[in-house]
mmCIF file of C-alpha atoms in Angstrom:
data_model
loop_
_atom_site.group_PDB
_atom_site.id
_atom_site.type_symbol
_atom_site.label_atom_id
_atom_site.label_comp_id
_atom_site.label_asym_id
_atom_site.label_seq_id
_atom_site.Cartn_x
_atom_site.Cartn_y
_atom_site.Cartn_z
ATOM 1 C CA MET A 6 125.442 100.672 99.782
ATOM 2 C CA ASN A 7 127.879 98.166 101.276
ATOM 3 C CA PRO A 8 129.603 96.318 98.373
ATOM 4 C CA GLU A 9 129.775 93.128 100.478
ATOM 5 C CA PHE A 10 126.028 93.351 101.065
ATOM 6 C CA ASP A 11 125.472 93.700 97.309
ATOM 7 C CA ASP A 12 127.702 90.686 96.641
ATOM 8 C CA TYR A 13 125.928 88.435 99.162
ATOM 9 C CA THR A 14 122.406 89.488 98.123
ATOM 10 C CA LYS A 15 122.855 89.758 94.336
ATOM 11 C CA GLY A 16 120.333 86.937 93.777
ATOM 12 C CA PHE A 17 117.795 88.280 96.283
ATOM 13 C CA PRO A 18 114.523 89.855 95.102
ATOM 14 C CA GLN A 19 114.021 93.523 95.884
ATOM 15 C CA GLU A 20 111.438 92.568 98.522
ATOM 16 C CA LEU A 21 113.918 90.472 100.533
ATOM 17 C CA LYS A 22 116.491 93.257 100.373
ATOM 18 C CA LEU A 23 113.861 95.651 101.717
ATOM 19 C CA ILE A 24 113.189 93.314 104.635
ATOM 20 C CA LEU A 25 116.892 93.349 105.515
ATOM 21 C CA THR A 26 116.971 97.142 105.148
ATOM 22 C CA ILE A 27 114.072 97.515 107.592
ATOM 23 C CA MET A 28 115.650 95.082 110.041
ATOM 24 C CA LYS A 29 118.824 97.177 110.024
ATOM 25 C CA ASP A 30 116.738 100.326 110.772
ATOM 26 C CA GLU A 31 118.181 101.965 107.667
ATOM 27 C CA LEU A 32 114.856 103.587 106.717
ATOM 28 C CA HIS A 33 114.814 105.618 109.931
ATOM 29 C CA GLY A 34 116.245 109.072 109.417
ATOM 30 C CA LEU A 35 116.012 108.950 105.624
ATOM 31 C CA ALA A 36 114.302 111.733 103.724
ATOM 32 C CA PRO A 37 110.811 110.827 102.424
ATOM 33 C CA GLU A 38 112.105 110.923 98.849
ATOM 34 C CA ALA A 39 114.760 108.317 99.704
ATOM 35 C CA VAL A 40 112.197 106.009 101.347
ATOM 36 C CA LYS A 41 109.946 106.410 98.309
ATOM 37 C CA ALA A 42 112.799 105.430 95.980
ATOM 38 C CA ILE A 43 113.653 102.325 98.041
ATOM 39 C CA THR A 44 110.033 101.117 98.234
ATOM 40 C CA GLU A 45 109.104 101.928 94.642
ATOM 41 C CA GLY A 46 108.128 98.879 92.598
ATOM 42 C CA ILE A 47 107.836 96.563 95.620
ATOM 43 C CA ASP A 48 105.448 93.613 95.257
ATOM 44 C CA TRP A 49 103.856 93.894 98.689
ATOM 45 C CA LYS A 50 102.192 90.482 98.480
ATOM 46 C CA LEU A 51 105.590 88.887 97.902
ATOM 47 C CA PHE A 52 107.018 91.075 100.668
ATOM 48 C CA LEU A 53 104.482 89.690 103.154
ATOM 49 C CA ARG A 54 105.033 86.113 101.998
ATOM 50 C CA LEU A 55 108.770 86.507 102.579
ATOM 51 C CA VAL A 56 108.186 88.084 105.990
ATOM 52 C CA TYR A 57 105.955 85.182 107.029
ATOM 53 C CA HIS A 58 108.401 82.611 105.653
ATOM 54 C CA HIS A 59 111.326 84.084 107.576
ATOM 55 C CA ARG A 60 109.142 84.429 110.726
ATOM 56 C CA LEU A 61 109.924 88.142 111.084
ATOM 57 C CA TYR A 62 106.421 89.626 111.261
ATOM 58 C CA SER A 63 106.578 90.592 114.945
ATOM 59 C CA VAL A 64 109.883 92.454 114.706
ATOM 60 C CA LEU A 65 109.034 94.098 111.386
ATOM 61 C CA TYR A 66 105.636 95.204 112.676
ATOM 62 C CA MET A 67 107.254 97.028 115.608
ATOM 63 C CA LYS A 68 109.809 98.676 113.314
ATOM 64 C CA LEU A 69 107.241 99.785 110.727
ATOM 65 C CA LYS A 70 104.889 100.958 113.456
ATOM 66 C CA THR A 71 107.478 103.444 114.687
ATOM 67 C CA LEU A 72 108.516 104.400 111.141
ATOM 68 C CA GLU A 73 105.010 105.575 110.150
ATOM 69 C CA SER A 74 105.981 105.977 106.500
ATOM 70 C CA PRO A 75 103.280 106.871 103.935
ATOM 71 C CA PHE A 76 105.179 104.742 101.415
ATOM 72 C CA ILE A 77 104.488 101.512 103.331
ATOM 73 C CA PRO A 78 100.879 100.499 102.568
ATOM 74 C CA ALA A 79 98.626 100.601 105.627
ATOM 75 C CA SER A 80 97.260 97.177 104.646
ATOM 76 C CA VAL A 81 100.770 95.704 104.950
ATOM 77 C CA VAL A 82 101.259 97.137 108.430
ATOM 78 C CA GLU A 83 97.806 95.891 109.434
ATOM 79 C CA SER A 84 98.587 92.356 108.207
ATOM 80 C CA LEU A 85 101.781 92.372 110.251
ATOM 81 C CA ARG A 86 99.870 93.678 113.282
ATOM 82 C CA GLN A 87 97.410 90.795 113.067
ATOM 83 C CA GLU A 88 100.244 88.249 112.861
ATOM 84 C CA TYR A 89 102.010 89.966 115.748
ATOM 85 C CA THR A 90 98.867 89.713 117.888
ATOM 86 C CA ALA A 91 98.267 86.069 116.955
ATOM 87 C CA ASN A 92 101.888 85.244 117.741
ATOM 88 C CA THR A 93 101.591 86.858 121.168
ATOM 89 C CA PHE A 94 98.728 84.501 122.029
ATOM 90 C CA ARG A 95 100.616 81.512 120.601
ATOM 91 C CA MET A 96 103.666 82.288 122.721
ATOM 92 C CA LEU A 97 101.552 82.647 125.866
ATOM 93 C CA HIS A 98 99.897 79.318 125.037
ATOM 94 C CA LEU A 99 103.342 77.775 124.552
ATOM 95 C CA THR A 100 104.480 79.281 127.852
ATOM 96 C CA ALA A 101 101.713 77.434 129.698
ATOM 97 C CA ALA A 102 102.730 74.177 127.971
ATOM 98 C CA MET A 103 106.395 74.760 128.848
ATOM 99 C CA GLU A 104 105.613 75.294 132.520
ATOM 100 C CA GLN A 105 103.359 72.219 132.601
ATOM 101 C CA VAL A 106 105.875 69.885 130.935
ATOM 102 C CA CYS A 107 108.960 71.151 132.787
ATOM 103 C CA GLY A 108 107.009 71.146 136.054
ATOM 104 C CA ALA A 109 105.927 67.532 135.495
ATOM 105 C CA PHE A 110 109.519 66.519 134.701
ATOM 106 C CA ASN A 111 110.751 68.256 137.836
ATOM 107 C CA GLU A 112 108.177 66.511 140.005
ATOM 108 C CA GLN A 113 109.458 63.147 138.758
ATOM 109 C CA GLY A 114 113.095 64.084 139.297
ATOM 110 C CA ILE A 115 113.934 64.585 135.592
ATOM 111 C CA ARG A 116 116.334 67.464 135.067
ATOM 112 C CA SER A 117 115.523 69.523 131.978
ATOM 113 C CA ILE A 118 117.027 72.466 130.088
ATOM 114 C CA THR A 119 114.800 74.474 127.758
ATOM 115 C CA LEU A 120 116.657 75.220 124.533
ATOM 116 C CA LYS A 121 114.328 77.608 122.690
ATOM 117 C CA GLY A 122 110.664 78.624 122.895
ATOM 118 C CA PRO A 123 109.227 81.447 125.045
ATOM 119 C CA ALA A 124 112.134 81.372 127.516
ATOM 120 C CA LEU A 125 114.596 82.119 124.703
ATOM 121 C CA ALA A 126 112.338 84.863 123.294
ATOM 122 C CA HIS A 127 112.252 86.593 126.671
ATOM 123 C CA ASP A 128 115.973 86.069 127.202
ATOM 124 C CA LEU A 129 116.963 87.623 123.860
ATOM 125 C CA TYR A 130 114.285 90.254 123.253
ATOM 126 C CA GLY A 131 112.803 90.897 126.687
ATOM 127 C CA ASP A 132 109.368 90.257 125.154
ATOM 128 C CA VAL A 133 108.009 86.844 124.140
ATOM 129 C CA SER A 134 105.866 88.389 121.397
ATOM 130 C CA LEU A 135 108.943 89.440 119.370
ATOM 131 C CA ARG A 136 110.057 85.912 118.493
ATOM 132 C CA THR A 137 108.111 83.028 116.982
ATOM 133 C CA SER A 138 108.235 79.382 118.069
ATOM 134 C CA LYS A 139 106.283 76.397 116.830
ATOM 135 C CA ASP A 140 107.445 73.961 119.516
ATOM 136 C CA LEU A 141 109.347 73.402 122.738
ATOM 137 C CA ASP A 142 112.835 71.915 122.607
ATOM 138 C CA ILE A 143 113.818 70.374 125.938
ATOM 139 C CA LEU A 144 117.151 68.710 126.708
ATOM 140 C CA ILE A 145 117.222 65.884 129.275
ATOM 141 C CA PRO A 146 119.676 63.118 130.249
ATOM 142 C CA PHE A 147 119.530 60.167 127.877
ATOM 143 C CA ASP A 148 118.766 57.725 130.706
ATOM 144 C CA ASP A 149 115.532 59.637 131.422
ATOM 145 C CA VAL A 150 114.146 59.514 127.878
ATOM 146 C CA GLU A 151 111.723 56.639 128.464
ATOM 147 C CA SER A 152 110.448 58.187 131.724
ATOM 148 C CA ALA A 153 109.955 61.523 129.949
ATOM 149 C CA GLU A 154 107.990 59.791 127.191
ATOM 150 C CA GLN A 155 105.667 58.233 129.765
ATOM 151 C CA ILE A 156 105.093 61.632 131.389
ATOM 152 C CA LEU A 157 104.286 63.246 128.052
ATOM 153 C CA GLU A 158 101.834 60.476 127.224
ATOM 154 C CA THR A 159 100.188 61.013 130.629
ATOM 155 C CA LEU A 160 99.820 64.715 129.751
ATOM 156 C CA GLY A 161 98.083 63.756 126.497
ATOM 157 C CA TYR A 162 100.978 64.044 124.055
ATOM 158 C CA VAL A 163 101.367 61.568 121.213
ATOM 159 C CA SER A 164 104.577 60.683 119.381
ATOM 160 C CA LYS A 165 104.544 62.031 115.815
ATOM 161 C CA GLU A 166 106.410 58.911 114.641
ATOM 162 C CA GLY A 167 104.079 56.532 116.447
ATOM 163 C CA LYS A 168 105.035 54.234 119.282
ATOM 164 C CA ARG A 169 108.799 53.755 119.180
ATOM 165 C CA ARG A 170 109.772 50.097 119.007
ATOM 166 C CA PRO A 171 112.906 48.662 120.618
ATOM 167 C CA THR A 172 115.669 49.225 118.095
ATOM 168 C CA VAL A 173 119.373 48.791 117.560
ATOM 169 C CA GLN A 174 121.718 49.980 120.288
ATOM 170 C CA SER A 175 123.239 52.679 118.069
ATOM 171 C CA TRP A 176 120.040 54.777 118.072
ATOM 172 C CA LYS A 177 121.358 56.868 120.972
ATOM 173 C CA TRP A 178 124.011 58.521 118.816
ATOM 174 C CA ARG A 179 122.314 58.116 115.428
ATOM 175 C CA GLU A 180 119.298 60.149 116.602
ATOM 176 C CA HIS A 181 119.065 63.141 118.921
ATOM 177 C CA HIS A 182 115.411 63.825 119.684
ATOM 178 C CA ILE A 183 111.833 62.524 119.734
ATOM 179 C CA CYS A 184 108.886 64.724 118.744
ATOM 180 C CA TYR A 185 105.523 64.722 120.554
ATOM 181 C CA LYS A 186 102.349 66.658 119.765
ATOM 182 C CA HIS A 187 99.218 67.310 121.797
ATOM 183 C CA PRO A 188 96.211 66.561 119.531
ATOM 184 C CA LEU A 189 93.911 69.037 121.321
ATOM 185 C CA LYS A 190 96.251 71.842 122.401
ATOM 186 C CA LYS A 191 98.259 71.543 119.144
ATOM 187 C CA THR A 192 101.465 72.157 121.075
ATOM 188 C CA GLN A 193 104.597 70.268 120.054
ATOM 189 C CA VAL A 194 107.397 69.112 122.349
ATOM 190 C CA GLU A 195 110.763 67.786 121.203
ATOM 191 C CA ILE A 196 112.709 65.797 123.790
ATOM 192 C CA HIS A 197 116.446 66.012 123.106
ATOM 193 C CA TRP A 198 119.240 63.938 124.616
ATOM 194 C CA ARG A 199 121.830 65.570 122.338
ATOM 195 C CA LEU A 200 122.054 69.166 121.189
ATOM 196 C CA ASN A 201 122.895 68.221 117.601
ATOM 197 C CA PRO A 202 121.990 65.354 115.265
ATOM 198 C CA ASP A 203 125.523 64.954 113.923
ATOM 199 C CA SER A 204 128.093 62.654 115.480
ATOM 200 C CA GLY A 205 130.396 65.490 116.465
ATOM 201 C CA LYS A 206 131.862 66.038 119.877
ATOM 202 C CA GLU A 207 129.646 68.055 122.201
ATOM 203 C CA THR A 208 129.412 68.916 125.890
ATOM 204 C CA ASP A 209 127.646 66.252 127.939
ATOM 205 C CA PHE A 210 124.464 66.972 129.858
ATOM 206 C CA GLU A 211 126.098 67.046 133.296
ATOM 207 C CA LEU A 212 128.367 69.942 132.363
ATOM 208 C CA LEU A 213 125.564 71.788 130.583
ATOM 209 C CA TRP A 214 123.403 71.359 133.687
ATOM 210 C CA GLN A 215 126.099 72.620 136.050
ATOM 211 C CA ARG A 216 126.597 75.713 133.882
ATOM 212 C CA SER A 217 122.881 76.326 133.200
ATOM 213 C CA ARG A 218 120.928 79.294 134.563
ATOM 214 C CA PHE A 219 117.330 79.950 135.560
ATOM 215 C CA SER A 220 115.001 81.817 133.237
ATOM 216 C CA THR A 221 113.698 85.094 134.675
ATOM 217 C CA TYR A 222 110.516 84.769 132.629
ATOM 218 C CA THR A 223 108.467 82.147 134.485
ATOM 219 C CA GLN A 224 107.435 81.446 138.066
ATOM 220 C CA THR A 225 108.038 77.734 137.519
ATOM 221 C CA PRO A 226 111.816 77.096 137.715
ATOM 222 C CA ILE A 227 112.911 76.780 134.077
ATOM 223 C CA ARG A 228 116.564 76.094 133.274
ATOM 224 C CA MET A 229 118.299 77.564 130.222
ATOM 225 C CA LEU A 230 121.726 77.056 128.699
ATOM 226 C CA GLU A 231 124.574 79.216 129.906
ATOM 227 C CA ARG A 232 125.098 82.171 127.532
ATOM 228 C CA GLU A 233 128.223 80.774 125.867
ATOM 229 C CA ASP A 234 126.576 77.354 125.454
ATOM 230 C CA LEU A 235 123.455 79.057 124.098
ATOM 231 C CA TRP A 236 125.473 81.049 121.530
ATOM 232 C CA ALA A 237 127.193 77.893 120.294
ATOM 233 C CA TYR A 238 123.892 75.996 120.137
ATOM 234 C CA LEU A 239 121.991 78.701 118.241
ATOM 235 C CA VAL A 240 124.816 79.160 115.745
ATOM 236 C CA THR A 241 125.128 75.411 115.148
ATOM 237 C CA HIS A 242 121.350 75.039 114.810
ATOM 238 C CA GLY A 243 121.101 77.891 112.299
ATOM 239 C CA ALA A 244 124.058 76.605 110.286
ATOM 240 C CA ARG A 245 122.633 73.084 110.173
ATOM 241 C CA HIS A 246 119.424 74.452 108.616
ATOM 242 C CA GLY A 247 121.358 76.567 106.114
ATOM 243 C CA TRP A 248 119.958 79.763 107.727
ATOM 244 C CA PHE A 249 116.974 79.405 105.379
ATOM 245 C CA ARG A 250 114.922 81.446 107.860
ATOM 246 C CA LEU A 251 116.359 84.860 108.715
ATOM 247 C CA ARG A 252 114.842 84.603 112.186
ATOM 248 C CA TRP A 253 117.755 82.388 113.252
ATOM 249 C CA LEU A 254 120.246 84.996 112.060
ATOM 250 C CA MET A 255 118.277 87.715 113.830
ATOM 251 C CA ASP A 256 118.707 85.759 117.090
ATOM 252 C CA ILE A 257 122.487 85.881 116.705
ATOM 253 C CA ASP A 258 122.360 89.592 115.879
ATOM 254 C CA GLN A 259 120.245 90.251 118.968
ATOM 255 C CA MET A 260 122.499 88.147 121.185
ATOM 256 C CA ILE A 261 125.641 89.977 120.050
ATOM 257 C CA ARG A 262 124.001 93.362 120.541
ATOM 258 C CA SER A 263 122.374 92.757 123.927
ATOM 259 C CA MET A 264 123.927 89.806 125.755
ATOM 260 C CA PRO A 265 127.418 89.855 127.299
ATOM 261 C CA VAL A 266 129.355 86.739 126.257
ATOM 262 C CA ASP A 267 132.901 85.656 127.084
ATOM 263 C CA VAL A 268 134.024 85.336 123.457
ATOM 264 C CA ASN A 269 137.437 83.889 124.365
ATOM 265 C CA LEU A 270 135.731 81.116 126.351
ATOM 266 C CA LEU A 271 133.253 80.635 123.526
ATOM 267 C CA THR A 272 136.086 80.356 120.997
ATOM 268 C CA ARG A 273 137.810 77.646 123.046
ATOM 269 C CA ARG A 274 134.595 75.626 123.267
ATOM 270 C CA LEU A 275 133.834 75.917 119.560
ATOM 271 C CA LYS A 276 137.389 74.852 118.768
ATOM 272 C CA ALA A 277 137.150 71.844 121.108
ATOM 273 C CA GLU A 278 133.978 70.689 119.322
ATOM 274 C CA GLY A 279 135.330 71.308 115.813
ATOM 275 C CA ARG A 280 132.763 74.054 115.134
ATOM 276 C CA LEU A 281 134.972 77.148 114.988
ATOM 277 C CA PHE A 282 134.310 77.731 111.271
ATOM 278 C CA ILE A 283 130.549 77.561 111.943
ATOM 279 C CA GLY A 284 130.939 80.440 114.390
ATOM 280 C CA ALA A 285 132.932 82.321 111.743
ATOM 281 C CA GLN A 286 130.154 81.687 109.206
ATOM 282 C CA ALA A 287 127.486 83.159 111.499
ATOM 283 C CA LEU A 288 129.584 86.238 112.291
ATOM 284 C CA ARG A 289 130.242 86.823 108.609
ATOM 285 C CA LEU A 290 126.515 86.596 107.805
ATOM 286 C CA VAL A 291 125.290 88.921 110.575
ATOM 287 C CA SER A 292 128.010 91.496 109.938
ATOM 288 C CA VAL A 293 127.288 91.623 106.189
ATOM 289 C CA LEU A 294 123.507 91.188 106.118
ATOM 290 C CA MET A 295 122.518 92.935 109.354
ATOM 291 C CA ASN A 296 125.374 95.345 110.065
ATOM 292 C CA THR A 297 125.857 93.668 113.449
ATOM 293 C CA PRO A 298 128.649 95.490 115.320
ATOM 294 C CA LEU A 299 131.490 93.078 116.166
ATOM 295 C CA ASP A 300 134.017 93.907 118.851
ATOM 296 C CA ALA A 301 137.694 92.891 118.670
ATOM 297 C CA ASP A 302 137.069 89.454 120.231
ATOM 298 C CA TYR A 303 134.288 88.567 117.782
ATOM 299 C CA ARG A 304 136.409 89.802 114.874
ATOM 300 C CA SER A 305 139.292 87.659 116.096
ATOM 301 C CA LEU A 306 137.008 84.604 116.133
ATOM 302 C CA MET A 307 135.785 85.394 112.603
ATOM 303 C CA SER A 308 139.270 86.010 111.194
ATOM 304 C CA SER A 309 140.624 82.767 112.722
ATOM 305 C CA GLN A 310 138.547 80.875 110.135
ATOM 306 C CA GLU A 311 138.162 83.645 107.577
ATOM 307 C CA ARG A 312 138.329 81.603 104.377
ATOM 308 C CA ALA A 313 136.137 78.716 105.596
ATOM 309 C CA GLY A 314 133.696 81.114 107.262
ATOM 310 C CA GLU A 315 133.248 83.180 104.112
ATOM 311 C CA ARG A 316 132.854 80.101 101.902
ATOM 312 C CA LEU A 317 130.159 78.673 104.180
ATOM 313 C CA ALA A 318 128.455 82.065 104.505
ATOM 314 C CA LYS A 319 128.114 82.412 100.723
ATOM 315 C CA HIS A 320 126.790 78.857 100.566
ATOM 316 C CA GLY A 321 124.269 79.633 103.319
ATOM 317 C CA VAL A 322 122.703 82.664 101.618
ATOM 318 C CA LEU A 323 121.661 80.415 98.728
ATOM 319 C CA PHE A 324 118.991 78.840 100.969
ATOM 320 C CA MET A 325 117.566 82.198 102.140
ATOM 321 C CA ASN A 326 116.280 83.244 98.744
ATOM 322 C CA ASP A 327 113.777 80.447 98.079
ATOM 323 C CA MET A 328 110.820 80.027 100.413
ATOM 324 C CA LEU A 329 111.571 76.425 101.308
ATOM 325 C CA ASP A 330 109.805 74.419 103.993
ATOM 326 C CA THR A 331 113.141 72.668 104.323
ATOM 327 C CA PRO A 332 116.229 72.507 102.089
ATOM 328 C CA GLU A 333 116.744 68.821 102.904
ATOM 329 C CA ASN A 334 115.814 67.580 99.433
ATOM 330 C CA LEU A 335 118.287 69.842 97.659
ATOM 331 C CA ARG A 336 121.484 68.164 96.484
ATOM 332 C CA SER A 337 123.412 71.360 97.255
ATOM 333 C CA TYR A 338 122.164 71.190 100.844
ATOM 334 C CA ARG A 339 123.596 67.703 101.357
ATOM 335 C CA SER A 340 127.011 68.845 100.150
ATOM 336 C CA TYR A 341 126.676 71.942 102.354
ATOM 337 C CA LEU A 342 125.956 69.803 105.417
ATOM 338 C CA PHE A 343 129.003 67.693 104.716
ATOM 339 C CA ALA A 344 131.115 70.867 104.444
ATOM 340 C CA LEU A 345 129.958 71.856 107.943
ATOM 341 C CA ARG A 346 131.650 68.789 109.422
ATOM 342 C CA SER A 347 135.152 68.847 110.829
ATOM 343 C CA THR A 348 137.690 66.290 109.559
ATOM 344 C CA ARG A 349 136.973 64.088 112.589
ATOM 345 C CA GLN A 350 133.230 64.333 112.013
ATOM 346 C CA LYS A 351 133.627 63.427 108.339
ATOM 347 C CA MET A 352 135.577 60.292 109.281
ATOM 348 C CA PHE A 353 132.957 59.353 111.847
ATOM 349 C CA PHE A 354 130.224 59.981 109.264
ATOM 350 C CA PHE A 355 131.581 57.220 107.025
ATOM 351 C CA ILE A 356 132.057 54.843 109.963
ATOM 352 C CA GLU A 357 128.480 55.596 111.038
ATOM 353 C CA ARG A 358 127.171 54.439 107.647
ATOM 354 C CA LEU A 359 128.308 50.904 108.537
ATOM 355 C CA TYR A 360 126.083 50.729 111.623
ATOM 356 C CA PRO A 361 122.487 49.447 111.526
ATOM 357 C CA SER A 362 119.726 52.042 111.521
ATOM 358 C CA THR A 363 116.108 52.132 112.666
ATOM 359 C CA TRP A 364 115.144 51.791 108.972
ATOM 360 C CA ASP A 365 116.893 48.422 108.910
ATOM 361 C CA VAL A 366 114.881 47.308 111.941
ATOM 362 C CA GLU A 367 111.581 48.437 110.409
ATOM 363 C CA GLN A 368 112.411 46.805 107.099
ATOM 364 C CA MET A 369 113.437 43.459 108.557
ATOM 365 C CA PRO A 370 112.428 43.060 112.238
ATOM 366 C CA LEU A 371 114.672 40.630 114.115
ATOM 367 C CA PRO A 372 114.755 39.544 117.758
ATOM 368 C CA ARG A 373 117.213 41.596 119.807
ATOM 369 C CA SER A 374 119.414 38.518 120.221
ATOM 370 C CA LEU A 375 119.925 38.511 116.422
ATOM 371 C CA HIS A 376 120.578 42.251 115.966
ATOM 372 C CA PHE A 377 124.217 41.483 115.186
ATOM 373 C CA LEU A 378 123.002 40.200 111.800
ATOM 374 C CA TYR A 379 122.102 43.765 110.774
ATOM 375 C CA PHE A 380 125.814 44.522 110.250
ATOM 376 C CA PRO A 381 126.375 42.043 107.379
ATOM 377 C CA LEU A 382 122.812 42.606 106.096
ATOM 378 C CA ARG A 383 123.052 46.406 106.038
ATOM 379 C CA PRO A 384 124.381 46.785 102.416
ATOM 380 C CA PHE A 385 121.610 44.544 101.080
ATOM 381 C CA LEU A 386 118.891 46.326 103.061
ATOM 382 C CA TRP A 387 120.184 49.697 101.861
ATOM 383 C CA PHE A 388 120.162 48.501 98.245
ATOM 384 C CA TRP A 389 116.651 47.084 98.673
ATOM 385 C CA ARG A 390 115.357 50.425 100.018
ATOM 386 C CA ARG A 391 117.010 52.348 97.211
ATOM 387 C CA MET A 392 115.435 50.075 94.570
ATOM 388 C CA LYS A 393 111.971 50.415 96.123
ATOM 389 C CA ARG A 394 112.312 54.197 96.291
ATOM 390 C CA ASN A 395 113.380 54.408 92.634
ATOM 391 C CA ALA A 396 110.486 52.155 91.586
ATOM 392 C CA MET A 397 107.959 54.322 93.475
ATOM 393 C CA THR A 398 109.410 57.472 91.896
ATOM 394 C CA GLU A 399 109.020 56.009 88.399
ATOM 395 C CA ARG A 400 105.401 55.036 89.103
ATOM 396 C CA GLY A 401 104.664 58.451 90.564
#
């Protein structure tokens, strides 16, 4: 056993370690006695719960199907098969929604880049059934946001936050997406005008559009991020969520194994955006947890931020163990998020706290001509919200 693997997973239950072992194909080629020893004492109900939480049922079903081990209960394989089949239908349903929405945007002259969803599944795995997605993430120019909202409403989508009211001018860089859901089709669409919610430097839409490529999956022209931009986006997205679902790490593993990327170009872009240590974190995690083979260029990227990458990687595995819907309420997660920021981003974070927010507008609506008053009022409004929240907690 790899001592680094043991160190990173020392708090993991045996069932989660088994999932990682299967993902690495380490059961293939083992003698039956060895497979029996590894699977002995496994709580298969917990195993399935962990598989569902990490959204790995499709990949694990295909691996266990080919393994055909008598030490894996047939009921477990059957449960995974059912989830695999259901996911295939969900992804086809999501494909139809993606083509409809992107087609409608295109007809109205709105340029769009699909960030994840079925197009990403096909791009990484060559089969949409091998990756799960609950929604569509679509990047558009900020100036087209209101037009895109009108199109989505015409298609029957409803904002999950309700009708957005005119708000302070800073909302463009304080927020990064709006979420819509179709009440009948149950499909969810997130319209993004930024790739990330933080205030860090990132490539503007025009450059991303010029570098984008067409998906080979659909007949409707669907744009995707260039491979280097996609790598940076997926790594940043996974890091921001603390990698609490292994599916995000599996995407990076699959991309490194199957998709040619100019790592030197990627390194320069990550460095320019202050995200080099996030790339190092992801490489450390996939190499330790999934035995992902790293060539000299990837190893150079990882070693350039070795200490920071390892520190963040060990922080990230803490969120993988618990089956959290989100780690947002954990105090350790807030400190982790802050650690992900570059020095420039940390400075901007504190400056950002001084600007009015949409919460201020909802708490004390003012005419747009008086929005300047939110600046001096912001400390009082923040204190008022904090007091109300504490009072509700005590009553609850």
